[in-house]
Backbone as a chain_set.jsonl record, in Angstrom:
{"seq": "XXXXXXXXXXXXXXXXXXXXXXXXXXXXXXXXXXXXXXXXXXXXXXXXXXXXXXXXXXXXXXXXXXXXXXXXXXXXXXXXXXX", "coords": {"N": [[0.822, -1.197, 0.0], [1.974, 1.197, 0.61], [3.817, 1.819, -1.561], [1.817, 2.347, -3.702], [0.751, 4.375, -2.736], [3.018, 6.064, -2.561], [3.258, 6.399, -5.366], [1.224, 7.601, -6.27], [1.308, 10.154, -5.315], [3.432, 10.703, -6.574], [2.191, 11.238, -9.121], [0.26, 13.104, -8.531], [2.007, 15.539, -8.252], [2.953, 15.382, -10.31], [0.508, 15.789, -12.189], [0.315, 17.905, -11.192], [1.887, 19.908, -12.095], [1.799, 19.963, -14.66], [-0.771, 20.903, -15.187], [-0.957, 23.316, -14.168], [0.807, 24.367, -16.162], [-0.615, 23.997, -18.55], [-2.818, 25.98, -18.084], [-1.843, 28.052, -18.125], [-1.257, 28.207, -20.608], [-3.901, 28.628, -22.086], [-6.01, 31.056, -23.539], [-6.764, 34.65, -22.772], [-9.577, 35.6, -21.684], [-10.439, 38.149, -21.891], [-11.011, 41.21, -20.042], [-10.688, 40.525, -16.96], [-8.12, 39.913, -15.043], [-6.002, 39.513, -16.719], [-6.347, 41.308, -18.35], [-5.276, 43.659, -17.388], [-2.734, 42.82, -16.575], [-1.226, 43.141, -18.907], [-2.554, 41.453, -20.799], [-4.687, 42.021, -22.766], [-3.484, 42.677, -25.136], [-3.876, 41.536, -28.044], [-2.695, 38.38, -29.271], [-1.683, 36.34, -32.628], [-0.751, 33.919, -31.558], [-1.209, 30.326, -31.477], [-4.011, 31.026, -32.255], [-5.803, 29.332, -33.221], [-8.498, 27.653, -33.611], [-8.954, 24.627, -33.32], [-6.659, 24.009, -32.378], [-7.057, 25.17, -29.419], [-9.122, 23.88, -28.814], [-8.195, 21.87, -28.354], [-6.403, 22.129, -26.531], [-8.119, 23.059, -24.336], [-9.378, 19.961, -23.674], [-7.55, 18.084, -23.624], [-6.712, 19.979, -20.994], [-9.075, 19.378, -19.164], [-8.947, 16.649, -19.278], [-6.776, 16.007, -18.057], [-7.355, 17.794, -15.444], [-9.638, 15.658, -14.416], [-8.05, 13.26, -13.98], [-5.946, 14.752, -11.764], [-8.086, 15.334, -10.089], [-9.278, 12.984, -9.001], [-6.652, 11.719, -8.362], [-6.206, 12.635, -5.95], [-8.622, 12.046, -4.081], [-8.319, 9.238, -4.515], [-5.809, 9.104, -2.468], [-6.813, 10.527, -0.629], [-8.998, 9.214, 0.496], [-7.218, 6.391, 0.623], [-5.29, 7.138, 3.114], [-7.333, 8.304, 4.914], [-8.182, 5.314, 5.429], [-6.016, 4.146, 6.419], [-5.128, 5.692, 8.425], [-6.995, 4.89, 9.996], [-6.571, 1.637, 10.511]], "CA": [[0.0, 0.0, 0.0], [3.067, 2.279, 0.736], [4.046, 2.034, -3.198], [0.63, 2.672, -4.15], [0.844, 5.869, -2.016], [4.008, 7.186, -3.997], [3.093, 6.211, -6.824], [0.144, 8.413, -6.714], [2.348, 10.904, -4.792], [4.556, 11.445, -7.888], [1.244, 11.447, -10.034], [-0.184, 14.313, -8.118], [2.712, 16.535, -8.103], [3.485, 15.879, -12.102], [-0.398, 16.453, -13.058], [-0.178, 19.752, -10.718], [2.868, 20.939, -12.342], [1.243, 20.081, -15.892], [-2.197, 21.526, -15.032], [-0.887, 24.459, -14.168], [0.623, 24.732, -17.221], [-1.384, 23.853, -19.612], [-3.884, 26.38, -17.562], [-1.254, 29.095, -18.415], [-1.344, 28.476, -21.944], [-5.032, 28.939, -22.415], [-5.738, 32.611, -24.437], [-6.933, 35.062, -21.848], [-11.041, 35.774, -22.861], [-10.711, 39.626, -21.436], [-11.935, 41.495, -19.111], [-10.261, 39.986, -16.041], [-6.784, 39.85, -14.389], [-5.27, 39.255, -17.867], [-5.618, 43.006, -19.511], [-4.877, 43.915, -15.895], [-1.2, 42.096, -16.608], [-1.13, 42.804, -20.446], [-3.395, 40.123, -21.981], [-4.999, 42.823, -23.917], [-2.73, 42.847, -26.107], [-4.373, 40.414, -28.602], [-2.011, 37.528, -29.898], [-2.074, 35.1, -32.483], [-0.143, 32.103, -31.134], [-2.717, 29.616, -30.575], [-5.208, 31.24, -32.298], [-6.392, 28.25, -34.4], [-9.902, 26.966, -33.269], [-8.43, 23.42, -33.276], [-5.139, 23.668, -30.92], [-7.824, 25.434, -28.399], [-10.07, 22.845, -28.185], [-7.59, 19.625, -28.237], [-5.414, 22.625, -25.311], [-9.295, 22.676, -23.764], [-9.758, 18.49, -23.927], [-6.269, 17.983, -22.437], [-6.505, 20.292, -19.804], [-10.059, 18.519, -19.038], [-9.006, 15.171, -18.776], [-5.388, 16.243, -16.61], [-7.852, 17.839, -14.194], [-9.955, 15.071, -13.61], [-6.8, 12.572, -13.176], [-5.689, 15.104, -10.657], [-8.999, 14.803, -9.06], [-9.082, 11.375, -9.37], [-5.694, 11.149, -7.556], [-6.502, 13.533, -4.737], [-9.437, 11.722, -3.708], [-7.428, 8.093, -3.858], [-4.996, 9.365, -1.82], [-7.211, 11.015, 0.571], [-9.167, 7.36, 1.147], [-5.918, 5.48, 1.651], [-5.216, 8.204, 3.988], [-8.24, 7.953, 5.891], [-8.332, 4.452, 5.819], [-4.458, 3.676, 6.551], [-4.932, 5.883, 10.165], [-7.839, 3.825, 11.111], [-5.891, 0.32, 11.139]], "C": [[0.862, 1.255, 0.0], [3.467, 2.574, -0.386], [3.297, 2.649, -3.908], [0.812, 3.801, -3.785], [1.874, 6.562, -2.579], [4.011, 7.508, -4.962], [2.328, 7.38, -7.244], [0.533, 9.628, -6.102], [2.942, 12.169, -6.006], [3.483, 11.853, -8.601], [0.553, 12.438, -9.882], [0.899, 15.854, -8.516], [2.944, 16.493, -9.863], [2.202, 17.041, -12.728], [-0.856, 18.011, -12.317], [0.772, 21.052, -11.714], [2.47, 21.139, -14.045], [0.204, 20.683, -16.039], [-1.964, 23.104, -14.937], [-0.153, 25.264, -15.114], [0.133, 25.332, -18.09], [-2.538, 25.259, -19.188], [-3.029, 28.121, -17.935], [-1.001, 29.417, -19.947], [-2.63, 28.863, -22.595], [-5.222, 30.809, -22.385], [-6.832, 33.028, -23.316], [-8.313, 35.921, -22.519], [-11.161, 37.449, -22.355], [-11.324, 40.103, -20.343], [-11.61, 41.279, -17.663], [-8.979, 40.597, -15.526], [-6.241, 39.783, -15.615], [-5.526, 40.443, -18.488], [-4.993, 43.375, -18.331], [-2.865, 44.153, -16.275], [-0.548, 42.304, -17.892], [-1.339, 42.205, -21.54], [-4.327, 41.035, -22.79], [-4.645, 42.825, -24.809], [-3.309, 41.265, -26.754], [-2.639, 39.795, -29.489], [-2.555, 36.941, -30.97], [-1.502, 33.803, -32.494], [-1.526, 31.843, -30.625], [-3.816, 29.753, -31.229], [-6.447, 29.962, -32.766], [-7.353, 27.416, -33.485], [-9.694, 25.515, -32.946], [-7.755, 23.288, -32.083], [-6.156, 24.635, -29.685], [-8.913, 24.625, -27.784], [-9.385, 21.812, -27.832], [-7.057, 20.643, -26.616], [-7.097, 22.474, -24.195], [-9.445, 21.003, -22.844], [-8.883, 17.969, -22.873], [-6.483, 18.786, -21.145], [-7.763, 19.35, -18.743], [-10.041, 17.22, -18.232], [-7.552, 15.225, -17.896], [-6.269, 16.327, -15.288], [-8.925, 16.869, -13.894], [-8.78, 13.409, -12.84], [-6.294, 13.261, -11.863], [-6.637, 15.358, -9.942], [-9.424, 13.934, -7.939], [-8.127, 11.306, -7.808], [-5.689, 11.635, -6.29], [-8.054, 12.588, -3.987], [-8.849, 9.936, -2.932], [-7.131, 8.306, -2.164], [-5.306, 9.958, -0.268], [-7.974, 9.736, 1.259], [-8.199, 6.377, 1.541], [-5.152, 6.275, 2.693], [-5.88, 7.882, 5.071], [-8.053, 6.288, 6.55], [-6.903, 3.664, 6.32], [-4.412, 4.221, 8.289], [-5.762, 5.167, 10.873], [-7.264, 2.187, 11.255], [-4.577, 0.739, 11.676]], "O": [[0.475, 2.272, -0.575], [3.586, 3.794, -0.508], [3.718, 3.458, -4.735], [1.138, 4.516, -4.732], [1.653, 7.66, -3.092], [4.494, 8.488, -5.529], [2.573, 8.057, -8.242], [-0.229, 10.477, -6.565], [2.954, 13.378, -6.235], [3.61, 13.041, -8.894], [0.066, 12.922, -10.903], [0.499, 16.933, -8.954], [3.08, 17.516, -10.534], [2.295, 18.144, -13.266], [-1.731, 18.837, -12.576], [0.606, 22.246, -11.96], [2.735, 22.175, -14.654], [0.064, 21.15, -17.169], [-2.647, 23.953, -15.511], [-0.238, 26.492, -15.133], [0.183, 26.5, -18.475], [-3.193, 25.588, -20.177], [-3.673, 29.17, -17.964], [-0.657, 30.498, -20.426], [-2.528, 29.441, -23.677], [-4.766, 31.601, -21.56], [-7.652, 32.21, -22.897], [-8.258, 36.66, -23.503], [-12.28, 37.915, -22.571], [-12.141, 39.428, -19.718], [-12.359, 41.946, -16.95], [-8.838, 41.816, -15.616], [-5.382, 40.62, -15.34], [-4.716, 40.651, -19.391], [-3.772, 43.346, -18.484], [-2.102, 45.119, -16.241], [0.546, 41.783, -18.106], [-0.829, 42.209, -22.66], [-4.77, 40.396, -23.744], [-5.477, 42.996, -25.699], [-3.222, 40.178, -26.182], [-1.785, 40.477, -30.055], [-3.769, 36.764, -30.881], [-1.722, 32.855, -33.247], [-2.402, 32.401, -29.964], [-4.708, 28.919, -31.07], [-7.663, 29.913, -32.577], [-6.915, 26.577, -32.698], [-10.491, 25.159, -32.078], [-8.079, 22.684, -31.061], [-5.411, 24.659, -28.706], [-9.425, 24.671, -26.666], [-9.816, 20.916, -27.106], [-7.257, 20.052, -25.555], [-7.024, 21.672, -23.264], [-9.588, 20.924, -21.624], [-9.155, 17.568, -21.742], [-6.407, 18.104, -20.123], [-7.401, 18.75, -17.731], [-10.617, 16.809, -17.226], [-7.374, 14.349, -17.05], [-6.214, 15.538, -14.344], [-9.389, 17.202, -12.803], [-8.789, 12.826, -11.756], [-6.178, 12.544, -10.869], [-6.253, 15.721, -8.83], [-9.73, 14.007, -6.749], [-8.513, 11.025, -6.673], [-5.092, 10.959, -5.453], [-8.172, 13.084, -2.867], [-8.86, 9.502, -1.781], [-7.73, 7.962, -1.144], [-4.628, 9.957, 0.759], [-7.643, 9.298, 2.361], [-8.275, 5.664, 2.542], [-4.144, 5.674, 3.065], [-5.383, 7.325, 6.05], [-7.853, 6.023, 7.736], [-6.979, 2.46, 6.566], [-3.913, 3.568, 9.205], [-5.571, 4.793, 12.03], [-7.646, 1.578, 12.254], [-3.84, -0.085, 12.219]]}, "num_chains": 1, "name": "protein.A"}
């Protein structure tokens, strides 16, 4: 069970460091903290209707793996202090 617990350990900390990524590459819709910072400034890296939905899809299915693994981790948690 101790393996299991690293395992998902390492798997937390990758899909945080990828989530938060990927969450930094997504084009900034206005109006917010992002003209605030200089996201006004319209780009177009990225622009392409395509690489926003697959960058969408991906981020999607990262955050429910790191859901996912946060929830594990919190049941073998729980259930590891009660025996």
């Amino acid at each position: 069970m101790e393996i299991l617990q690293v395992v998902l350990q390492v798997v937390l900390g990758v899909t945080s460091l990828l989530l938060t990524l990927l969450i930094l590459l997504h084009r900034g819709r206005g109006g917010g903290l992002s003209d605030m910072f200089g996201g006004g400034v319209t780009s177009n890296l990225g622009a392409s209707g395509v690489a926003e939905r697959n960058l969408n899809r991906i981020t999607v299915v990262l955050a429910l793996v790191w859901i996912s693994t946060i929830v594990i981790l919190g049941l073998i948690t729980k259930f590891d202090a009660g025996a």
